[in-house]
Tab-separated table of C-alpha atoms in Angstrom:
chain	number	residue	atom	x	y	z
A	1	MET	CA	-2.336	-18.779	50.686
A	2	ILE	CA	-2.800	-16.019	48.093
A	3	ASN	CA	-4.290	-17.135	44.770
A	4	GLN	CA	-2.697	-15.191	41.916
A	5	GLU	CA	-4.814	-16.529	39.030
A	6	LYS	CA	-6.605	-13.794	37.120
A	7	ILE	CA	-10.376	-14.296	37.251
A	8	LEU	CA	-12.995	-12.583	35.075
A	9	ILE	CA	-16.694	-12.754	35.929
A	10	THR	CA	-19.427	-11.601	33.565
A	11	GLY	CA	-22.609	-10.547	35.330
A	12	GLY	CA	-20.610	-9.644	38.424
A	13	SER	CA	-23.261	-7.271	39.760
A	14	GLY	CA	-25.999	-9.916	39.585
A	15	PHE	CA	-27.266	-12.292	42.258
A	16	LEU	CA	-24.972	-15.260	41.572
A	17	GLY	CA	-22.083	-13.039	40.476
A	18	SER	CA	-22.145	-11.255	43.835
A	19	TYR	CA	-21.836	-14.521	45.746
A	20	ILE	CA	-19.008	-15.730	43.495
A	21	LEU	CA	-17.119	-12.495	44.153
A	22	LYS	CA	-17.655	-12.824	47.897
A	23	TYR	CA	-16.424	-16.427	47.833
A	24	LEU	CA	-13.318	-15.539	45.799
A	25	ILE	CA	-12.397	-12.727	48.200
A	26	ALA	CA	-12.904	-15.048	51.182
A	27	HIS	CA	-10.510	-17.538	49.566
A	28	ASN	CA	-7.718	-15.029	48.978
A	29	TYR	CA	-8.009	-14.490	45.241
A	30	GLU	CA	-6.159	-11.261	44.451
A	31	ASN	CA	-6.746	-10.608	40.740
A	32	ILE	CA	-10.501	-10.370	40.280
A	33	PHE	CA	-12.166	-8.585	37.370
A	34	ALA	CA	-15.937	-8.277	37.084
A	35	ILE	CA	-18.120	-7.056	34.228
A	36	ARG	CA	-21.335	-5.154	34.801
A	37	SER	CA	-23.649	-3.505	32.304
A	38	LYS	CA	-24.052	0.254	32.035
A	39	GLU	CA	-27.697	-0.112	33.074
A	40	ASN	CA	-26.997	-2.008	36.301
A	41	THR	CA	-25.532	0.441	38.813
A	42	GLU	CA	-26.446	-1.465	41.991
A	43	LEU	CA	-23.746	-3.620	43.551
A	44	LEU	CA	-24.846	-6.306	45.994
A	45	TYR	CA	-21.205	-6.971	46.814
A	46	ASN	CA	-18.169	-4.751	46.409
A	47	HIS	CA	-14.582	-4.901	47.633
A	48	PRO	CA	-11.377	-2.907	46.974
A	49	LYS	CA	-9.775	-5.976	45.370
A	50	ILE	CA	-12.452	-6.183	42.652
A	51	ILE	CA	-11.691	-4.344	39.408
A	52	TRP	CA	-14.977	-3.387	37.737
A	53	LEU	CA	-15.308	-3.292	33.953
A	54	THR	CA	-18.376	-1.595	32.502
A	55	GLY	CA	-19.525	-2.574	29.032
A	56	ASP	CA	-21.836	-4.536	26.767
A	57	ILE	CA	-21.493	-8.315	26.530
A	58	LEU	CA	-22.543	-7.990	22.866
A	59	ASP	CA	-19.566	-5.718	22.099
A	60	PHE	CA	-16.968	-8.246	20.949
A	61	GLY	CA	-14.125	-5.725	21.192
A	62	PHE	CA	-14.993	-5.056	24.832
A	63	VAL	CA	-15.409	-8.767	25.616
A	64	GLU	CA	-12.141	-9.663	23.894
A	65	SER	CA	-10.156	-7.016	25.778
A	66	SER	CA	-11.788	-8.089	29.063
A	67	VAL	CA	-10.985	-11.781	28.523
A	68	ASP	CA	-7.412	-11.142	27.371
A	69	ASN	CA	-4.743	-12.356	29.799
A	70	LYS	CA	-7.247	-13.954	32.201
A	71	ASP	CA	-6.748	-17.481	33.533
A	72	PHE	CA	-10.377	-18.296	34.316
A	73	VAL	CA	-13.553	-16.775	32.882
A	74	ILE	CA	-16.853	-17.304	34.709
A	75	HIS	CA	-19.731	-16.447	32.400
A	76	CYS	CA	-22.868	-15.869	34.458
A	77	ALA	CA	-24.316	-12.825	32.682
A	78	ALA	CA	-27.826	-13.803	31.583
A	79	LYS	CA	-31.287	-12.445	30.915
A	80	VAL	CA	-33.969	-14.354	32.811
A	81	SER	CA	-37.387	-13.375	31.502
A	82	TYR	CA	-40.658	-14.896	30.338
A	83	ILE	CA	-41.981	-11.671	28.807
A	84	LYS	CA	-42.657	-11.733	25.049
A	85	SER	CA	-41.533	-8.150	24.476
A	86	GLU	CA	-38.066	-9.077	25.815
A	87	ILE	CA	-37.420	-12.008	23.441
A	88	SER	CA	-34.757	-10.087	21.525
A	89	GLU	CA	-32.865	-9.205	24.708
A	90	ILE	CA	-33.175	-12.794	25.977
A	91	PHE	CA	-31.540	-14.275	22.859
A	92	ASN	CA	-28.992	-11.476	22.494
A	93	THR	CA	-27.696	-11.947	26.033
A	94	ASN	CA	-28.025	-15.709	26.466
A	95	LEU	CA	-27.027	-16.832	22.967
A	96	ILE	CA	-25.088	-14.080	21.187
A	97	GLY	CA	-23.410	-12.945	24.412
A	98	THR	CA	-22.269	-16.507	25.107
A	99	GLU	CA	-20.968	-16.853	21.553
A	100	ARG	CA	-18.909	-13.676	22.080
A	101	VAL	CA	-17.434	-14.994	25.335
A	102	VAL	CA	-16.592	-18.414	23.847
A	103	ASN	CA	-14.848	-16.870	20.841
A	104	ALA	CA	-12.906	-14.444	23.041
A	105	CYS	CA	-11.745	-17.319	25.264
A	106	LEU	CA	-10.632	-19.312	22.223
A	107	ASN	CA	-8.692	-16.324	20.865
A	108	ALA	CA	-7.044	-15.649	24.233
A	109	ASN	CA	-6.222	-19.311	24.897
A	110	THR	CA	-7.966	-18.962	28.258
A	111	LYS	CA	-7.084	-21.672	30.769
A	112	LYS	CA	-10.764	-22.400	31.379
A	113	LEU	CA	-14.307	-21.099	30.855
A	114	ILE	CA	-16.991	-21.875	33.437
A	115	HIS	CA	-20.349	-21.308	31.781
A	116	VAL	CA	-23.411	-20.869	33.983
A	117	SER	CA	-26.358	-22.362	32.140
A	118	SER	CA	-29.630	-23.421	33.786
A	119	ILE	CA	-31.845	-26.430	34.407
A	120	ALA	CA	-34.165	-24.681	31.937
A	121	ALA	CA	-31.695	-25.646	29.194
A	122	PHE	CA	-33.043	-29.225	29.261
A	123	GLY	CA	-36.467	-28.074	28.091
A	124	ASN	CA	-39.908	-29.143	29.213
A	125	PRO	CA	-40.474	-32.932	29.393
A	126	GLU	CA	-43.863	-34.254	28.325
A	127	ASN	CA	-44.108	-36.503	31.360
A	128	GLN	CA	-42.521	-36.438	34.786
A	129	GLN	CA	-39.068	-37.978	34.749
A	130	LEU	CA	-35.775	-37.538	36.559
A	131	ILE	CA	-33.517	-35.306	34.475
A	132	ASN	CA	-29.741	-35.756	34.584
A	133	GLU	CA	-26.777	-34.414	32.621
A	134	ASN	CA	-27.262	-37.027	29.884
A	135	SER	CA	-30.883	-36.088	29.260
A	136	ALA	CA	-31.418	-34.834	25.722
A	137	TRP	CA	-33.125	-31.551	24.924
A	138	PHE	CA	-36.898	-31.965	25.233
A	139	GLU	CA	-38.435	-30.478	22.076
A	140	ASN	CA	-41.793	-29.192	23.248
A	141	LYS	CA	-44.206	-26.402	22.303
A	142	LYS	CA	-44.275	-25.435	25.983
A	143	ASN	CA	-40.553	-24.606	26.045
A	144	SER	CA	-40.025	-20.986	27.053
A	145	ASN	CA	-37.903	-18.603	25.010
A	146	TYR	CA	-35.588	-18.400	28.008
A	147	ALA	CA	-35.126	-22.204	27.958
A	148	ILE	CA	-34.445	-22.218	24.212
A	149	SER	CA	-31.910	-19.393	24.552
A	150	LYS	CA	-30.020	-21.175	27.349
A	151	HIS	CA	-30.018	-24.454	25.396
A	152	LYS	CA	-28.575	-22.721	22.343
A	153	GLY	CA	-26.054	-20.891	24.529
A	154	GLU	CA	-24.861	-24.258	25.852
A	155	ARG	CA	-24.384	-25.464	22.286
A	156	GLU	CA	-21.994	-22.560	21.721
A	157	VAL	CA	-19.903	-23.742	24.671
A	158	TRP	CA	-19.830	-27.311	23.334
A	159	ARG	CA	-18.755	-25.865	19.991
A	160	GLY	CA	-15.921	-24.071	21.802
A	161	ILE	CA	-14.909	-27.323	23.512
A	162	ALA	CA	-14.805	-29.052	20.113
A	163	GLU	CA	-12.456	-26.278	18.953
A	164	GLY	CA	-10.059	-26.807	21.860
A	165	LEU	CA	-11.478	-24.752	24.732
A	166	ASN	CA	-11.424	-26.161	28.268
A	167	ALA	CA	-14.833	-25.507	29.803
A	168	THR	CA	-17.284	-26.630	32.455
A	169	ILE	CA	-21.044	-26.137	32.107
A	170	ILE	CA	-23.011	-25.509	35.293
A	171	CYS	CA	-26.810	-25.956	35.376
A	172	PRO	CA	-28.207	-24.630	38.659
A	173	SER	CA	-31.812	-25.099	39.675
A	174	ILE	CA	-33.664	-22.138	41.231
A	175	MET	CA	-31.079	-20.377	43.388
A	176	ILE	CA	-32.194	-19.350	46.869
A	177	GLY	CA	-30.465	-16.762	49.049
A	178	SER	CA	-30.653	-13.161	50.193
A	179	GLY	CA	-30.062	-10.188	47.928
A	180	ASN	CA	-32.246	-7.700	46.085
A	181	TRP	CA	-35.722	-8.740	47.194
A	182	GLU	CA	-37.324	-7.121	44.136
A	183	ARG	CA	-35.400	-9.087	41.512
A	184	GLY	CA	-34.950	-12.659	40.309
A	185	SER	CA	-35.540	-15.590	42.611
A	186	CYS	CA	-35.148	-13.342	45.684
A	187	LYS	CA	-38.472	-11.784	44.713
A	188	LEU	CA	-40.169	-15.077	45.618
A	189	PHE	CA	-39.858	-14.037	49.270
A	190	THR	CA	-41.450	-10.650	48.536
A	191	THR	CA	-44.276	-12.200	46.520
A	192	ILE	CA	-45.040	-14.739	49.245
A	193	SER	CA	-44.889	-12.049	51.946
A	194	ASN	CA	-47.457	-9.971	50.047
A	195	GLY	CA	-49.894	-12.866	50.305
A	196	LEU	CA	-50.932	-15.553	47.842
A	197	ASP	CA	-54.418	-16.958	47.365
A	198	TYR	CA	-53.256	-19.904	45.250
A	199	TYR	CA	-50.184	-22.102	44.917
A	200	PRO	CA	-48.834	-23.577	41.637
A	201	THR	CA	-49.316	-27.328	41.291
A	202	GLY	CA	-45.918	-28.151	39.795
A	203	SER	CA	-42.515	-28.941	41.263
A	204	THR	CA	-38.902	-28.062	40.525
A	205	GLY	CA	-35.390	-27.957	41.967
A	206	PHE	CA	-33.942	-25.491	44.460
A	207	VAL	CA	-30.337	-24.840	45.484
A	208	ASP	CA	-28.478	-22.545	47.880
A	209	VAL	CA	-26.786	-19.808	45.835
A	210	ARG	CA	-23.681	-20.201	48.029
A	211	ASP	CA	-23.391	-23.829	46.939
A	212	VAL	CA	-23.433	-22.749	43.299
A	213	ALA	CA	-20.684	-20.186	43.938
A	214	LYS	CA	-18.574	-22.777	45.785
A	215	PHE	CA	-18.982	-25.394	43.061
A	216	ILE	CA	-18.035	-22.915	40.335
A	217	VAL	CA	-14.726	-22.121	42.041
A	218	THR	CA	-14.201	-25.830	42.808
A	219	SER	CA	-14.594	-26.541	39.091
A	220	PHE	CA	-11.404	-24.588	38.334
A	221	ASP	CA	-9.818	-28.010	38.925
A	222	THR	CA	-8.964	-29.828	35.689
A	223	ARG	CA	-10.969	-32.882	36.838
A	224	TYR	CA	-14.096	-30.929	35.908
A	225	ASN	CA	-12.903	-30.015	32.405
A	226	ASN	CA	-15.353	-30.440	29.529
A	227	GLU	CA	-18.146	-31.737	31.739
A	228	LYS	CA	-21.674	-30.604	32.561
A	229	TYR	CA	-23.139	-30.564	36.074
A	230	ILE	CA	-26.646	-30.125	37.430
A	231	LEU	CA	-26.553	-28.273	40.768
A	232	ASN	CA	-29.659	-29.010	42.809
A	233	GLY	CA	-30.088	-29.164	46.564
A	234	ALA	CA	-33.687	-30.406	46.695
A	235	ASN	CA	-36.656	-31.259	44.489
A	236	LEU	CA	-39.778	-29.699	46.003
A	237	SER	CA	-43.342	-29.042	44.977
A	238	TRP	CA	-44.179	-25.355	44.791
A	239	GLU	CA	-46.759	-25.979	47.489
A	240	THR	CA	-44.045	-27.272	49.845
A	241	PHE	CA	-41.577	-24.501	48.991
A	242	ILE	CA	-44.181	-21.785	49.544
A	243	GLU	CA	-45.218	-23.446	52.812
A	244	LYS	CA	-41.608	-23.427	54.071
A	245	VAL	CA	-41.038	-19.777	53.119
A	246	SER	CA	-44.421	-18.718	54.545
A	247	LYS	CA	-43.547	-20.258	57.908
A	248	ALA	CA	-40.065	-18.718	57.893
A	249	ILE	CA	-41.341	-15.183	57.222
A	250	GLN	CA	-44.474	-15.740	59.329
A	251	VAL	CA	-47.225	-15.148	56.797
A	252	LYS	CA	-50.324	-17.139	55.928
A	253	GLN	CA	-49.768	-19.789	53.275
A	254	PRO	CA	-52.147	-20.314	50.344
A	255	LYS	CA	-54.489	-23.290	50.573
A	256	LYS	CA	-55.958	-23.451	47.059
A	257	PRO	CA	-54.250	-24.996	44.003
A	258	LEU	CA	-53.887	-22.991	40.806
A	259	SER	CA	-56.115	-24.845	38.324
A	260	PRO	CA	-55.565	-24.890	34.527
A	261	LEU	CA	-58.650	-22.699	34.113
A	262	LEU	CA	-57.277	-20.114	36.545
A	263	ILE	CA	-53.912	-20.157	34.765
A	264	GLN	CA	-55.607	-19.271	31.472
A	265	MET	CA	-57.574	-16.523	33.176
A	266	PHE	CA	-54.659	-15.020	35.136
A	267	TRP	CA	-52.191	-14.607	32.280
A	268	ARG	CA	-54.833	-13.161	29.970
A	269	LEU	CA	-56.003	-10.662	32.598
A	270	GLU	CA	-52.407	-9.698	33.357
A	271	SER	CA	-51.696	-9.137	29.636
A	272	LEU	CA	-54.795	-6.981	29.330
A	273	LYS	CA	-53.860	-4.941	32.396
A	274	CYS	CA	-50.361	-4.300	31.039
A	275	LEU	CA	-51.801	-2.911	27.798
A	276	PHE	CA	-53.212	-0.043	29.845
A	277	THR	CA	-50.550	0.374	32.546
A	278	LYS	CA	-47.536	-0.137	30.216
A	279	LYS	CA	-45.870	-2.043	33.060
A	280	LYS	CA	-44.156	-5.423	32.844
A	281	PRO	CA	-46.464	-8.358	33.608
A	282	ILE	CA	-46.055	-9.994	37.004
A	283	VAL	CA	-46.968	-13.391	35.540
A	284	THR	CA	-46.997	-14.641	31.950
A	285	LYS	CA	-48.323	-17.686	30.118
A	286	GLU	CA	-44.807	-19.187	30.087
A	287	SER	CA	-44.086	-18.583	33.775
A	288	LEU	CA	-47.445	-20.012	34.869
A	289	GLN	CA	-47.023	-23.079	32.644
A	290	ASN	CA	-43.554	-23.684	34.108
A	291	SER	CA	-44.791	-23.479	37.688
A	292	SER	CA	-47.537	-26.004	36.905
A	293	THR	CA	-45.144	-28.601	35.441
A	294	ASN	CA	-43.375	-31.280	37.485
A	295	PHE	CA	-39.598	-31.073	37.036
A	296	GLN	CA	-37.218	-33.411	38.906
A	297	TYR	CA	-33.413	-33.089	38.726
A	298	ASP	CA	-30.657	-35.569	39.607
A	299	ALA	CA	-27.571	-33.843	41.054
A	300	SER	CA	-25.660	-37.023	41.976
A	301	LYS	CA	-22.890	-36.311	39.446
A	302	SER	CA	-22.025	-33.085	41.295
A	303	THR	CA	-21.640	-34.946	44.613
A	304	ALA	CA	-19.556	-37.823	43.219
A	305	MET	CA	-16.285	-36.146	44.277
A	306	GLY	CA	-17.453	-35.182	47.749
A	307	PHE	CA	-19.382	-31.946	47.191
A	308	GLU	CA	-22.202	-31.467	49.702
A	309	TYR	CA	-25.318	-29.293	49.510
A	310	THR	CA	-26.679	-27.025	52.219
A	311	PRO	CA	-30.051	-28.332	53.505
A	312	ILE	CA	-32.769	-26.287	51.800
A	313	ASP	CA	-34.531	-25.603	55.127
A	314	GLN	CA	-31.343	-23.966	56.404
A	315	THR	CA	-31.084	-21.845	53.260
A	316	ILE	CA	-34.701	-20.714	53.494
A	317	ASN	CA	-34.462	-19.909	57.209
A	318	GLU	CA	-31.207	-17.960	56.893
A	319	SER	CA	-32.574	-16.029	53.909
A	320	ALA	CA	-35.848	-15.347	55.724
A	321	SER	CA	-33.963	-13.939	58.704
A	322	ILE	CA	-32.302	-11.337	56.475
A	323	PHE	CA	-35.568	-10.686	54.601
A	324	ASN	CA	-37.386	-10.071	57.886
A	325	SER	CA	-34.703	-7.551	58.888
A	326	LYS	CA	-35.390	-5.645	55.628
A	327	SER	CA	-31.736	-5.952	54.625
A	328	LYS	CA	-30.203	-6.772	51.228
A	329	SER	CA	-27.032	-8.211	52.761
A	330	LEU	CA	-25.670	-11.480	51.414
A	331	LEU	CA	-25.660	-14.775	53.287
A	332	GLU	CA	-22.389	-15.674	54.986
A	333	PHE	CA	-20.312	-18.591	53.707
C-alpha cells in the first residue's frame, strides 16, 4: 500500500533522520521532504523519492515554506554538544529552532508534529531514581546546557499543544547503531576501539536507533497525540556497555574506574590543551559529570500498546559487525 501523506523531516541528514528516512521508504511513503543544513553535505541515506530542502532552521521564512502543506512534521534537528564555546548554537538550534517549527506548524494547521527531545530534558537528579514521563524537571547546578536547551525546547512544544497543535514528544536515550563513526553516539565505537584506560562509573539508557525511527512513524497514529514517551531499550552501567562493545569489536576493555579526582584532572588538562591546539575538546566537565551519574529510565509507557525493543546485545553486535568492516552503511530494519 502506498502512503500518500506528505512528511517533512528536519535534520534529515543526521543519524536519526537517516534511519527515519530509510524506514519511511521501506514502508512505501511517497511524499518525503527532508531538511539539511548548508554545512552538512554528507548524506548517510539517500533515495530518489526524498526531496531535499537546504536551509537554516532559524530562518522562519524557510521553515514556514517547508512546513506548508505537509501532513506530518518530524523535528529531529538538534545540536548535541557539551562544549562551552557552542552554547549559543546549542540554544539557537534546540530552543529557537523548535520555536520556529512549532509556530510554522500552528500557522499551517499541520496534522501532527513529532518532536524528538531527549532523556537529557529531564535534567540531572540529585539521587538515583527511576525517571518516567511524569518526572518533573530536576533543577540542578550539574545540568548541562544541552539538557537545559532540550527542556526549554519541549516547553515550546507544550505551548504549541496548548494553542491547538497535535504533537507527540519523543525522548530517546542514547541511540546505538551504525553510521558516521566520527560523530555523535556512533563515535563511542571509535573511542572504545582506540583503547580506554578508564571507564566512567555512572549508568544511563541505551536504545536501538531503528526502534526510535519505528516508534516515531508509529506515533503518526492519533492515539499518541499530545503525549510524551521515553524510548529506552536498556539501562546499563557505562562499565557494562563498554565491556559489551569491547568484546564485539575485539579490543581490550578498561579495568580501572574513573575517579572524581581523575575527572577534575582530565577536563582541566583537556581545556588547557585546546587553548594551544584550537581544537574542540574530546571531553568536557559536563560530559564527564554526566558519564559519572547514575540515570535510570522507565520506558513502560512506550510498550503499553505492544511496541517491542530490540535487545541491546543484538544492536551492539550488528553495529560492531559494520564497524569492523569499516563501513558507514546503516543497519537493516
